[in-house]
mmCIF file of C-alpha atoms and ligand atoms in Angstrom:
data_model
loop_
_atom_site.group_PDB
_atom_site.id
_atom_site.type_symbol
_atom_site.label_atom_id
_atom_site.label_comp_id
_atom_site.label_asym_id
_atom_site.label_seq_id
_atom_site.Cartn_x
_atom_site.Cartn_y
_atom_site.Cartn_z
ATOM 1 C CA MET A 1459 148.068 86.300 106.819
ATOM 2 C CA ARG A 1460 149.796 84.135 104.276
ATOM 3 C CA VAL A 1461 152.605 85.075 101.886
ATOM 4 C CA SER A 1462 152.769 83.325 98.539
ATOM 5 C CA VAL A 1463 156.247 83.131 97.037
ATOM 6 C CA ILE A 1464 156.264 82.573 93.285
ATOM 7 C CA GLY A 1465 159.222 80.561 91.998
ATOM 8 C CA ALA A 1466 161.358 77.856 93.602
ATOM 9 C CA GLY A 1467 164.673 79.115 92.222
ATOM 10 C CA ILE A 1468 167.315 80.404 94.580
ATOM 11 C CA ALA A 1469 165.567 83.766 95.048
ATOM 12 C CA GLY A 1470 162.211 82.174 95.921
ATOM 13 C CA LEU A 1471 163.595 79.546 98.289
ATOM 14 C CA ALA A 1472 165.807 82.040 100.130
ATOM 15 C CA CYS A 1473 162.918 84.519 100.515
ATOM 16 C CA ALA A 1474 160.532 81.811 101.708
ATOM 17 C CA LEU A 1475 163.065 80.648 104.278
ATOM 18 C CA GLU A 1476 163.752 84.144 105.600
ATOM 19 C CA LEU A 1477 160.001 84.699 106.055
ATOM 20 C CA ALA A 1478 159.311 81.256 107.557
ATOM 21 C CA GLU A 1479 162.174 81.672 110.032
ATOM 22 C CA ARG A 1480 160.499 84.905 111.172
ATOM 23 C CA GLY A 1481 157.282 82.990 111.855
ATOM 24 C CA VAL A 1482 155.349 84.038 108.733
ATOM 25 C CA ALA A 1483 152.995 81.493 107.116
ATOM 26 C CA VAL A 1484 154.470 80.984 103.651
ATOM 27 C CA GLU A 1485 153.795 78.835 100.614
ATOM 28 C CA VAL A 1486 155.960 78.455 97.516
ATOM 29 C CA LEU A 1487 154.347 78.100 94.082
ATOM 30 C CA GLU A 1488 156.482 76.719 91.265
ATOM 31 C CA ARG A 1489 155.282 76.136 87.736
ATOM 32 C CA ALA A 1490 157.686 73.277 86.948
ATOM 33 C CA PRO A 1491 156.062 69.891 87.536
ATOM 34 C CA ALA A 1492 158.687 68.778 90.080
ATOM 35 C CA SER A 1493 161.941 69.840 91.690
ATOM 36 C CA GLY A 1494 164.905 69.621 89.331
ATOM 37 C CA PRO A 1495 165.713 71.771 86.312
ATOM 38 C CA THR A 1496 163.064 74.380 87.126
ATOM 39 C CA GLY A 1497 164.850 77.580 86.073
ATOM 40 C CA CYS A 1498 168.149 79.374 85.736
ATOM 41 C CA SER A 1499 169.314 78.356 89.225
ATOM 42 C CA TRP A 1500 169.684 74.717 88.141
ATOM 43 C CA PHE A 1501 172.523 75.581 85.761
ATOM 44 C CA ALA A 1502 174.584 77.844 88.022
ATOM 45 C CA GLY A 1503 178.223 77.253 88.839
ATOM 46 C CA GLY A 1504 177.669 77.855 92.545
ATOM 47 C CA MET A 1505 180.581 80.247 93.022
ATOM 48 C CA LEU A 1506 180.217 82.552 96.025
ATOM 49 C CA ALA A 1507 182.827 85.035 94.890
ATOM 50 C CA PRO A 1508 182.091 88.568 96.084
ATOM 51 C CA TRP A 1509 185.573 89.967 95.500
ATOM 52 C CA CYS A 1510 186.130 88.396 92.082
ATOM 53 C CA GLU A 1511 182.703 89.649 90.973
ATOM 54 C CA ARG A 1512 183.570 93.129 92.166
ATOM 55 C CA GLU A 1513 185.856 93.423 89.149
ATOM 56 C CA SER A 1514 182.960 93.392 86.672
ATOM 57 C CA CYS A 1515 179.949 94.233 88.841
ATOM 58 C CA GLY A 1516 181.058 96.714 91.471
ATOM 59 C CA ALA A 1517 180.888 97.313 95.188
ATOM 60 C CA LEU A 1518 177.175 96.581 95.798
ATOM 61 C CA ILE A 1519 177.461 92.970 94.631
ATOM 62 C CA ALA A 1520 180.617 92.535 96.716
ATOM 63 C CA ARG A 1521 178.831 93.895 99.793
ATOM 64 C CA LEU A 1522 175.677 91.792 99.355
ATOM 65 C CA GLY A 1523 177.820 88.751 98.594
ATOM 66 C CA GLU A 1524 180.030 89.173 101.644
ATOM 67 C CA GLU A 1525 176.911 89.557 103.798
ATOM 68 C CA SER A 1526 175.490 86.320 102.338
ATOM 69 C CA LEU A 1527 178.489 84.057 103.048
ATOM 70 C CA PRO A 1528 177.650 83.344 106.740
ATOM 71 C CA TRP A 1529 174.018 82.622 105.761
ATOM 72 C CA TRP A 1530 175.202 79.959 103.374
ATOM 73 C CA ARG A 1531 177.455 78.347 105.983
ATOM 74 C CA ALA A 1532 174.529 78.282 108.434
ATOM 75 C CA HIS A 1533 171.876 77.039 105.991
ATOM 76 C CA PHE A 1534 174.013 74.772 103.823
ATOM 77 C CA PRO A 1535 176.940 73.367 105.810
ATOM 78 C CA ALA A 1536 178.289 71.672 102.652
ATOM 79 C CA THR A 1537 179.360 75.135 101.459
ATOM 80 C CA VAL A 1538 183.095 74.860 100.765
ATOM 81 C CA ARG A 1539 185.322 77.750 101.796
ATOM 82 C CA ASN A 1540 188.497 77.075 99.848
ATOM 83 C CA GLY A 1541 188.882 80.364 98.033
ATOM 84 C CA THR A 1542 189.103 81.072 94.311
ATOM 85 C CA LEU A 1543 192.175 80.852 92.115
ATOM 86 C CA VAL A 1544 192.373 83.292 89.189
ATOM 87 C CA LEU A 1545 194.849 82.529 86.414
ATOM 88 C CA ALA A 1546 195.807 83.671 82.924
ATOM 89 C CA HIS A 1547 197.841 81.980 80.229
ATOM 90 C CA GLY A 1548 201.172 83.663 79.335
ATOM 91 C CA ARG A 1549 199.908 85.891 76.520
ATOM 92 C CA ASP A 1550 196.915 86.978 78.637
ATOM 93 C CA ARG A 1551 198.961 88.126 81.664
ATOM 94 C CA PRO A 1552 197.805 91.772 81.217
ATOM 95 C CA GLU A 1553 194.278 90.496 82.010
ATOM 96 C CA LEU A 1554 195.514 89.398 85.424
ATOM 97 C CA ALA A 1555 196.901 92.845 86.220
ATOM 98 C CA GLN A 1556 193.668 94.458 85.090
ATOM 99 C CA PHE A 1557 191.587 92.033 87.175
ATOM 100 C CA ALA A 1558 193.739 92.786 90.229
ATOM 101 C CA ARG A 1559 193.175 96.532 89.786
ATOM 102 C CA GLY A 1560 189.380 96.054 89.851
ATOM 103 C CA THR A 1561 189.114 94.042 93.025
ATOM 104 C CA GLU A 1562 190.498 93.445 96.530
ATOM 105 C CA ARG A 1563 191.233 90.818 99.219
ATOM 106 C CA PHE A 1564 193.558 88.627 97.177
ATOM 107 C CA ALA A 1565 197.137 87.446 97.384
ATOM 108 C CA ALA A 1566 199.363 87.468 94.292
ATOM 109 C CA LEU A 1567 200.834 84.023 93.629
ATOM 110 C CA ASP A 1568 203.893 82.809 91.716
ATOM 111 C CA ALA A 1569 204.239 79.422 90.034
ATOM 112 C CA ALA A 1570 205.380 77.686 93.238
ATOM 113 C CA ALA A 1571 202.447 79.057 95.250
ATOM 114 C CA ILE A 1572 199.988 77.980 92.537
ATOM 115 C CA ALA A 1573 201.485 74.475 92.595
ATOM 116 C CA ALA A 1574 201.198 74.375 96.387
ATOM 117 C CA LEU A 1575 197.495 75.268 96.214
ATOM 118 C CA GLU A 1576 196.579 73.126 93.208
ATOM 119 C CA PRO A 1577 199.279 70.465 92.624
ATOM 120 C CA ASP A 1578 197.647 69.303 89.379
ATOM 121 C CA LEU A 1579 198.257 72.750 87.861
ATOM 122 C CA ALA A 1580 201.990 72.711 88.733
ATOM 123 C CA GLY A 1581 204.152 74.137 85.965
ATOM 124 C CA ARG A 1582 201.210 75.364 83.918
ATOM 125 C CA PHE A 1583 200.881 78.993 85.097
ATOM 126 C CA ALA A 1584 203.508 81.540 86.157
ATOM 127 C CA ALA A 1585 201.258 83.910 88.094
ATOM 128 C CA GLY A 1586 197.816 84.052 89.663
ATOM 129 C CA LEU A 1587 195.584 85.677 92.261
ATOM 130 C CA TYR A 1588 194.162 83.871 95.271
ATOM 131 C CA PHE A 1589 190.916 85.035 96.921
ATOM 132 C CA ALA A 1590 191.138 82.971 100.111
ATOM 133 C CA ASP A 1591 187.819 84.077 101.658
ATOM 134 C CA GLU A 1592 185.590 83.039 98.771
ATOM 135 C CA ALA A 1593 183.491 79.868 98.723
ATOM 136 C CA HIS A 1594 181.537 77.572 96.438
ATOM 137 C CA LEU A 1595 178.691 75.082 96.648
ATOM 138 C CA ASP A 1596 176.795 72.581 94.556
ATOM 139 C CA PRO A 1597 173.730 74.638 93.541
ATOM 140 C CA ARG A 1598 171.484 71.640 93.012
ATOM 141 C CA ALA A 1599 172.310 70.192 96.421
ATOM 142 C CA ALA A 1600 171.844 73.648 97.949
ATOM 143 C CA LEU A 1601 168.390 74.079 96.361
ATOM 144 C CA ALA A 1602 167.372 70.640 97.650
ATOM 145 C CA ALA A 1603 168.644 71.464 101.145
ATOM 146 C CA LEU A 1604 166.703 74.750 101.278
ATOM 147 C CA ALA A 1605 163.515 73.031 100.073
ATOM 148 C CA ALA A 1606 163.998 70.325 102.735
ATOM 149 C CA ARG A 1607 164.449 72.986 105.439
ATOM 150 C CA LEU A 1608 161.237 74.667 104.269
ATOM 151 C CA ARG A 1609 159.383 71.373 104.576
ATOM 152 C CA GLU A 1610 160.753 70.972 108.116
ATOM 153 C CA LEU A 1611 159.298 74.382 108.927
ATOM 154 C CA GLY A 1612 155.940 73.310 107.512
ATOM 155 C CA VAL A 1613 156.184 75.441 104.374
ATOM 156 C CA PRO A 1614 154.506 73.744 101.400
ATOM 157 C CA VAL A 1615 156.325 73.906 98.058
ATOM 158 C CA HIS A 1616 153.650 73.330 95.410
ATOM 159 C CA TYR A 1617 154.943 72.232 92.008
ATOM 160 C CA GLY A 1618 152.962 72.364 88.768
ATOM 161 C CA ILE A 1619 151.296 75.694 89.590
ATOM 162 C CA ASP A 1620 151.605 78.446 87.011
ATOM 163 C CA ALA A 1621 150.880 81.282 89.420
ATOM 164 C CA ASP A 1622 149.059 84.266 88.080
ATOM 165 C CA LEU A 1623 149.319 87.531 90.027
ATOM 166 C CA GLU A 1624 145.715 88.387 89.264
ATOM 167 C CA GLY A 1625 144.591 84.965 90.466
ATOM 168 C CA LEU A 1626 146.403 85.601 93.761
ATOM 169 C CA GLY A 1627 144.579 88.930 94.167
ATOM 170 C CA GLY A 1628 144.387 90.144 97.752
ATOM 171 C CA ARG A 1629 147.273 87.978 98.945
ATOM 172 C CA THR A 1630 150.717 89.317 99.756
ATOM 173 C CA VAL A 1631 153.054 87.941 97.126
ATOM 174 C CA VAL A 1632 156.825 87.801 96.806
ATOM 175 C CA ASP A 1633 157.414 87.284 93.104
ATOM 176 C CA CYS A 1634 160.713 85.494 92.401
ATOM 177 C CA SER A 1635 159.771 84.185 88.975
ATOM 178 C CA GLY A 1636 163.005 85.262 87.274
ATOM 179 C CA LEU A 1637 162.701 86.194 83.625
ATOM 180 C CA ALA A 1638 159.001 85.291 83.569
ATOM 181 C CA ALA A 1639 158.326 88.514 85.546
ATOM 182 C CA ARG A 1640 159.035 90.528 82.389
ATOM 183 C CA ARG A 1641 155.288 90.943 81.998
ATOM 184 C CA THR A 1642 155.302 93.330 84.982
ATOM 185 C CA LEU A 1643 158.984 94.345 84.950
ATOM 186 C CA PRO A 1644 159.544 95.220 81.284
ATOM 187 C CA GLU A 1645 163.149 96.329 81.869
ATOM 188 C CA LEU A 1646 164.180 92.740 82.610
ATOM 189 C CA ARG A 1647 166.239 91.017 79.934
ATOM 190 C CA GLY A 1648 167.740 87.571 79.523
ATOM 191 C CA VAL A 1649 171.464 86.804 79.492
ATOM 192 C CA ARG A 1650 171.945 83.272 78.297
ATOM 193 C CA GLY A 1651 174.580 81.104 79.962
ATOM 194 C CA GLU A 1652 175.789 77.739 78.720
ATOM 195 C CA MET A 1653 177.710 75.199 80.775
ATOM 196 C CA VAL A 1654 179.027 71.667 80.657
ATOM 197 C CA LEU A 1655 179.467 69.148 83.422
ATOM 198 C CA LEU A 1656 182.524 66.935 83.050
ATOM 199 C CA ARG A 1657 183.705 63.865 84.923
ATOM 200 C CA GLN A 1658 187.456 63.414 85.102
ATOM 201 C CA ARG A 1659 189.175 61.257 87.717
ATOM 202 C CA GLU A 1660 192.691 62.296 86.721
ATOM 203 C CA VAL A 1661 192.396 65.956 87.706
ATOM 204 C CA ARG A 1662 192.016 67.143 91.267
ATOM 205 C CA LEU A 1663 191.026 70.764 91.836
ATOM 206 C CA ALA A 1664 190.065 71.895 95.326
ATOM 207 C CA ARG A 1665 188.497 75.238 94.453
ATOM 208 C CA PRO A 1666 186.975 77.191 91.553
ATOM 209 C CA VAL A 1667 189.611 78.189 89.025
ATOM 210 C CA ARG A 1668 188.960 81.163 86.753
ATOM 211 C CA VAL A 1669 191.019 81.522 83.608
ATOM 212 C CA LEU A 1670 191.021 85.078 82.276
ATOM 213 C CA HIS A 1671 190.905 85.754 78.565
ATOM 214 C CA PRO A 1672 190.070 88.936 76.638
ATOM 215 C CA ARG A 1673 187.080 87.310 74.900
ATOM 216 C CA LEU A 1674 186.382 83.956 76.534
ATOM 217 C CA PRO A 1675 186.920 83.943 80.279
ATOM 218 C CA LEU A 1676 186.163 80.526 81.757
ATOM 219 C CA TYR A 1677 185.812 78.926 85.140
ATOM 220 C CA VAL A 1678 185.900 75.378 86.392
ATOM 221 C CA VAL A 1679 184.107 74.586 89.645
ATOM 222 C CA PRO A 1680 184.696 71.271 91.427
ATOM 223 C CA ARG A 1681 181.479 69.499 92.451
ATOM 224 C CA GLY A 1682 182.874 66.428 94.182
ATOM 225 C CA ALA A 1683 182.629 62.846 92.858
ATOM 226 C CA ASP A 1684 185.136 63.786 90.085
ATOM 227 C CA LEU A 1685 182.634 66.253 88.595
ATOM 228 C CA TYR A 1686 183.578 69.692 87.269
ATOM 229 C CA MET A 1687 181.185 72.378 86.108
ATOM 230 C CA VAL A 1688 182.715 74.389 83.254
ATOM 231 C CA GLY A 1689 181.085 77.729 82.530
ATOM 232 C CA ALA A 1690 179.875 79.891 81.203
ATOM 233 C CA THR A 1691 178.892 81.833 78.124
ATOM 234 C CA MET A 1692 177.316 85.300 78.481
ATOM 235 C CA LEU A 1693 175.038 85.999 75.540
ATOM 236 C CA GLU A 1694 172.534 88.831 75.206
ATOM 237 C CA SER A 1695 169.711 86.425 74.452
ATOM 238 C CA ASP A 1696 166.699 84.901 76.154
ATOM 239 C CA SER A 1697 166.850 81.786 73.997
ATOM 240 C CA GLU A 1698 166.203 78.574 75.898
ATOM 241 C CA ALA A 1699 167.587 76.493 73.054
ATOM 242 C CA ARG A 1700 170.022 73.688 73.788
ATOM 243 C CA VAL A 1701 173.734 74.436 74.090
ATOM 244 C CA SER A 1702 175.268 75.520 70.780
ATOM 245 C CA ALA A 1703 178.188 73.768 69.127
ATOM 246 C CA ARG A 1704 180.147 77.033 69.385
ATOM 247 C CA ALA A 1705 179.650 77.183 73.153
ATOM 248 C CA LEU A 1706 180.715 73.556 73.517
ATOM 249 C CA LEU A 1707 183.835 74.198 71.459
ATOM 250 C CA GLU A 1708 184.742 77.262 73.499
ATOM 251 C CA LEU A 1709 184.067 75.744 76.914
ATOM 252 C CA LEU A 1710 185.783 72.445 76.170
ATOM 253 C CA SER A 1711 188.811 74.102 74.551
ATOM 254 C CA ALA A 1712 189.243 76.397 77.522
ATOM 255 C CA ALA A 1713 188.975 73.449 79.942
ATOM 256 C CA TYR A 1714 191.531 71.559 77.841
ATOM 257 C CA ALA A 1715 193.861 74.563 77.921
ATOM 258 C CA LEU A 1716 193.556 74.660 81.726
ATOM 259 C CA HIS A 1717 194.526 70.978 81.942
ATOM 260 C CA PRO A 1718 194.875 68.600 78.973
ATOM 261 C CA ALA A 1719 193.309 65.745 80.970
ATOM 262 C CA PHE A 1720 189.954 67.506 80.490
ATOM 263 C CA GLY A 1721 190.269 66.393 76.857
ATOM 264 C CA ASP A 1722 189.565 62.846 78.032
ATOM 265 C CA ALA A 1723 186.762 63.802 80.408
ATOM 266 C CA GLU A 1724 183.311 62.267 80.186
ATOM 267 C CA VAL A 1725 180.706 64.870 79.173
ATOM 268 C CA VAL A 1726 177.975 64.273 81.736
ATOM 269 C CA GLU A 1727 175.698 67.146 80.771
ATOM 270 C CA ALA A 1728 175.524 70.266 78.629
ATOM 271 C CA GLY A 1729 172.922 72.774 79.754
ATOM 272 C CA SER A 1730 171.852 76.377 79.492
ATOM 273 C CA GLY A 1731 169.979 78.866 81.635
ATOM 274 C CA VAL A 1732 168.782 82.418 81.078
ATOM 275 C CA ARG A 1733 169.900 84.876 83.748
ATOM 276 C CA PRO A 1734 167.323 87.542 84.624
ATOM 277 C CA ALA A 1735 169.000 90.972 84.479
ATOM 278 C CA PHE A 1736 168.088 94.651 84.676
ATOM 279 C CA PRO A 1737 169.907 97.163 82.448
ATOM 280 C CA ASP A 1738 172.492 97.914 85.161
ATOM 281 C CA ASN A 1739 172.964 94.183 85.932
ATOM 282 C CA LEU A 1740 172.108 94.850 89.589
ATOM 283 C CA PRO A 1741 169.337 93.159 91.605
ATOM 284 C CA ARG A 1742 166.180 95.020 92.611
ATOM 285 C CA LEU A 1743 163.318 94.776 95.067
ATOM 286 C CA THR A 1744 160.297 96.371 93.402
ATOM 287 C CA TRP A 1745 156.826 96.870 94.874
ATOM 288 C CA CYS A 1746 153.839 96.504 92.535
ATOM 289 C CA GLY A 1747 150.699 96.789 94.671
ATOM 290 C CA GLN A 1748 150.755 93.966 97.246
ATOM 291 C CA THR A 1749 153.516 92.187 95.352
ATOM 292 C CA LEU A 1750 157.203 92.537 96.122
ATOM 293 C CA HIS A 1751 159.374 91.477 93.189
ATOM 294 C CA VAL A 1752 162.862 90.138 93.953
ATOM 295 C CA ASN A 1753 164.588 89.956 90.621
ATOM 296 C CA GLY A 1754 167.532 90.833 88.383
ATOM 297 C CA LEU A 1755 169.917 88.454 90.135
ATOM 298 C CA TYR A 1756 171.855 88.186 86.850
ATOM 299 C CA ARG A 1757 175.056 86.172 87.381
ATOM 300 C CA HIS A 1758 174.955 86.430 91.180
ATOM 301 C CA GLY A 1759 171.849 84.565 92.279
ATOM 302 C CA PHE A 1760 173.524 82.252 94.784
ATOM 303 C CA LEU A 1761 175.975 84.921 95.819
ATOM 304 C CA VAL A 1762 173.425 87.577 96.758
ATOM 305 C CA ALA A 1763 170.072 85.799 97.322
ATOM 306 C CA PRO A 1764 170.473 85.555 101.130
ATOM 307 C CA ALA A 1765 171.155 89.294 101.506
ATOM 308 C CA LEU A 1766 168.246 90.151 99.190
ATOM 309 C CA ALA A 1767 165.930 87.744 101.009
ATOM 310 C CA ARG A 1768 166.732 89.401 104.337
ATOM 311 C CA ARG A 1769 165.912 92.793 102.837
ATOM 312 C CA ALA A 1770 162.703 91.435 101.312
ATOM 313 C CA ALA A 1771 161.574 90.034 104.682
ATOM 314 C CA GLU A 1772 162.345 93.297 106.483
ATOM 315 C CA ALA A 1773 160.613 95.338 103.781
ATOM 316 C CA LEU A 1774 157.509 93.159 104.099
ATOM 317 C CA LEU A 1775 157.396 92.849 107.863
ATOM 318 C CA GLU A 1776 158.830 96.145 109.063
ATOM 319 C CA GLY A 1777 158.224 98.444 106.111
ATOM 320 C CA ARG A 1778 161.972 99.028 105.794
ATOM 321 C CA HIS A 1779 163.428 100.729 102.761
ATOM 322 C CA PHE A 1780 166.759 99.730 101.247
ATOM 323 C CA PRO A 1781 167.737 102.444 98.786
ATOM 324 C CA GLU A 1782 170.591 100.456 97.236
ATOM 325 C CA VAL A 1783 168.148 97.851 95.883
ATOM 326 C CA MET A 1784 164.735 99.613 96.062
ATOM 327 C CA HIS A 1785 164.376 102.345 93.525
ATOM 328 C CA GLU A 1786 161.334 104.080 94.972
ATOM 329 C CA ASP A 1787 160.807 105.079 98.579
ATOM 330 C CA THR A 1788 158.440 102.450 99.924
ATOM 331 C CA ARG A 1789 158.654 102.898 103.691
ATOM 332 C CA GLN A 1790 154.880 102.891 104.010
ATOM 333 C CA ARG A 1791 154.488 99.373 102.588
ATOM 334 C CA ARG A 1792 154.455 96.450 104.926
ATOM 335 C CA LEU A 1793 152.634 93.238 105.626
ATOM 336 C CA ALA A 1794 149.356 94.182 107.268
HETATM 337 C C1 FAD B 2203 175.513 78.986 83.382
HETATM 338 C C2 FAD B 2203 175.223 79.819 84.601
HETATM 339 C C3 FAD B 2203 176.179 79.889 85.626
HETATM 340 C C4 FAD B 2203 175.910 80.646 86.774
HETATM 341 N N1 FAD B 2203 176.820 80.640 87.793
HETATM 342 C C5 FAD B 2203 176.546 81.311 88.937
HETATM 343 C C6 FAD B 2203 177.462 81.257 90.023
HETATM 344 O O1 FAD B 2203 178.507 80.605 89.957
HETATM 345 N N2 FAD B 2203 177.140 81.945 91.170
HETATM 346 C C7 FAD B 2203 175.979 82.665 91.291
HETATM 347 O O2 FAD B 2203 175.753 83.263 92.347
HETATM 348 N N3 FAD B 2203 175.106 82.729 90.258
HETATM 349 C C8 FAD B 2203 175.370 82.079 89.097
HETATM 350 N N4 FAD B 2203 174.493 82.129 88.044
HETATM 351 C C9 FAD B 2203 173.338 83.020 88.163
HETATM 352 C C10 FAD B 2203 172.187 82.380 88.907
HETATM 353 O O3 FAD B 2203 171.950 81.092 88.407
HETATM 354 C C11 FAD B 2203 170.941 83.277 88.751
HETATM 355 O O4 FAD B 2203 171.233 84.572 89.216
HETATM 356 C C12 FAD B 2203 169.791 82.718 89.581
HETATM 357 O O5 FAD B 2203 169.572 81.375 89.264
HETATM 358 C C13 FAD B 2203 168.504 83.498 89.391
HETATM 359 O O6 FAD B 2203 167.603 82.924 90.304
HETATM 360 P P1 FAD B 2203 166.069 83.251 90.318
HETATM 361 O O7 FAD B 2203 165.506 82.491 91.459
HETATM 362 O O8 FAD B 2203 165.880 84.721 90.256
HETATM 363 O O9 FAD B 2203 165.520 82.697 88.928
HETATM 364 P P2 FAD B 2203 165.205 81.192 88.484
HETATM 365 O O10 FAD B 2203 166.222 80.255 88.993
HETATM 366 O O11 FAD B 2203 164.983 81.237 87.005
HETATM 367 O O12 FAD B 2203 163.864 80.848 89.229
HETATM 368 C C14 FAD B 2203 162.619 81.352 88.831
HETATM 369 C C15 FAD B 2203 161.609 80.263 89.066
HETATM 370 O O13 FAD B 2203 160.300 80.789 88.906
HETATM 371 C C16 FAD B 2203 159.509 79.814 88.268
HETATM 372 N N5 FAD B 2203 158.377 80.501 87.673
HETATM 373 C C17 FAD B 2203 158.375 81.395 86.651
HETATM 374 N N6 FAD B 2203 157.119 81.831 86.403
HETATM 375 C C18 FAD B 2203 156.313 81.211 87.293
HETATM 376 C C19 FAD B 2203 154.918 81.251 87.540
HETATM 377 N N7 FAD B 2203 154.094 82.027 86.833
HETATM 378 N N8 FAD B 2203 154.405 80.474 88.536
HETATM 379 C C20 FAD B 2203 155.215 79.674 89.280
HETATM 380 N N9 FAD B 2203 156.550 79.594 89.070
HETATM 381 C C21 FAD B 2203 157.102 80.364 88.102
HETATM 382 C C22 FAD B 2203 160.446 79.190 87.266
HETATM 383 O O14 FAD B 2203 159.992 77.922 86.848
HETATM 384 C C23 FAD B 2203 161.737 79.118 88.073
HETATM 385 O O15 FAD B 2203 161.859 77.912 88.783
HETATM 386 C C24 FAD B 2203 174.705 81.379 86.887
HETATM 387 C C25 FAD B 2203 173.760 81.307 85.861
HETATM 388 C C26 FAD B 2203 174.016 80.530 84.730
HETATM 389 C C27 FAD B 2203 172.975 80.430 83.651
#
């Protein structure tokens, strides 16, 4: 028995690894010609922020995210656990209070505590929230590490294959093709996200910093080697067009407002990805015949993929049902 996993984004690689580590013969099929900018995962910020995300996405995401943190430390030791700092400029202070009401597991900071955590932000913000247990990673390095681990386990990752469910007829398939699965999951929609990658040697940030704003919340995630990922727009659109001038203006202005030295940063890259999302913005495991779809990871792919992959493996191998992510009772399904 062989399981074919469609898609080498974070969902596909995590599912393939969970199955391979349980001794299942797996292959990964990816339509992009080579590893690299294959899908939405390439453009992610890499924040593993279950409690911050709780504010906008609720308890399920927080639970799946918290469950996933140890998996990341075990499978990608370069995961950095330095917490998240959440800030707001003076006139946006009410946003901070509202954010605090919607979440948990943070400490409230004053200006001195902010300066102690991030010396380069000293004197710039009067109040903030610190989520000490959160983490971040470089998504591109993490994808490469998971693919390398799959190779070690003898799992082939085939690039340049536009997998077709009908063509795979008879095989057990885990479909992690992101937005491309809309053909079978018509409720899926795209939420476009634009980002820029900056290089600035004069700013040192040790952790992701979120700056709240009523219309344009922004985050800056350190990537090492003086690189900072600045993200991200959230547009109800599945356009794969290049980054718009408006997005660049908004992202760069917000980075400049966080620290003026970002005005002199080198723009290394501007990119965009389309997040696959269901109407409730929550992930789902959906059976269609012999195919298990793992999709709708929205803005939490890295955060929740490990927890979803574990559920996918247990659904396939043990016929388990997980009502919080599986909308129909599928206890009878399992890998034959
Ligand atoms: C700007 C931005 C910032 C983000 N920041 C974060 C963050 O900080 N933290 C976080 O957790 N999440 C973040 N996300 C969300 C995260 O990136 C997504 O949730 C995640 O990438 C979705 O992963 P996926 O594997 O489902 O889809 P994808 O990464 O899109 O992977 C699907 C793969 O399937 C392949 N494919 C499609 N059709 C076929 C086919 N027929 N045959 C073979 N292969 C096929 C595609 O080429 C692609 O490689 C961010 C997203 C964006 C855009």
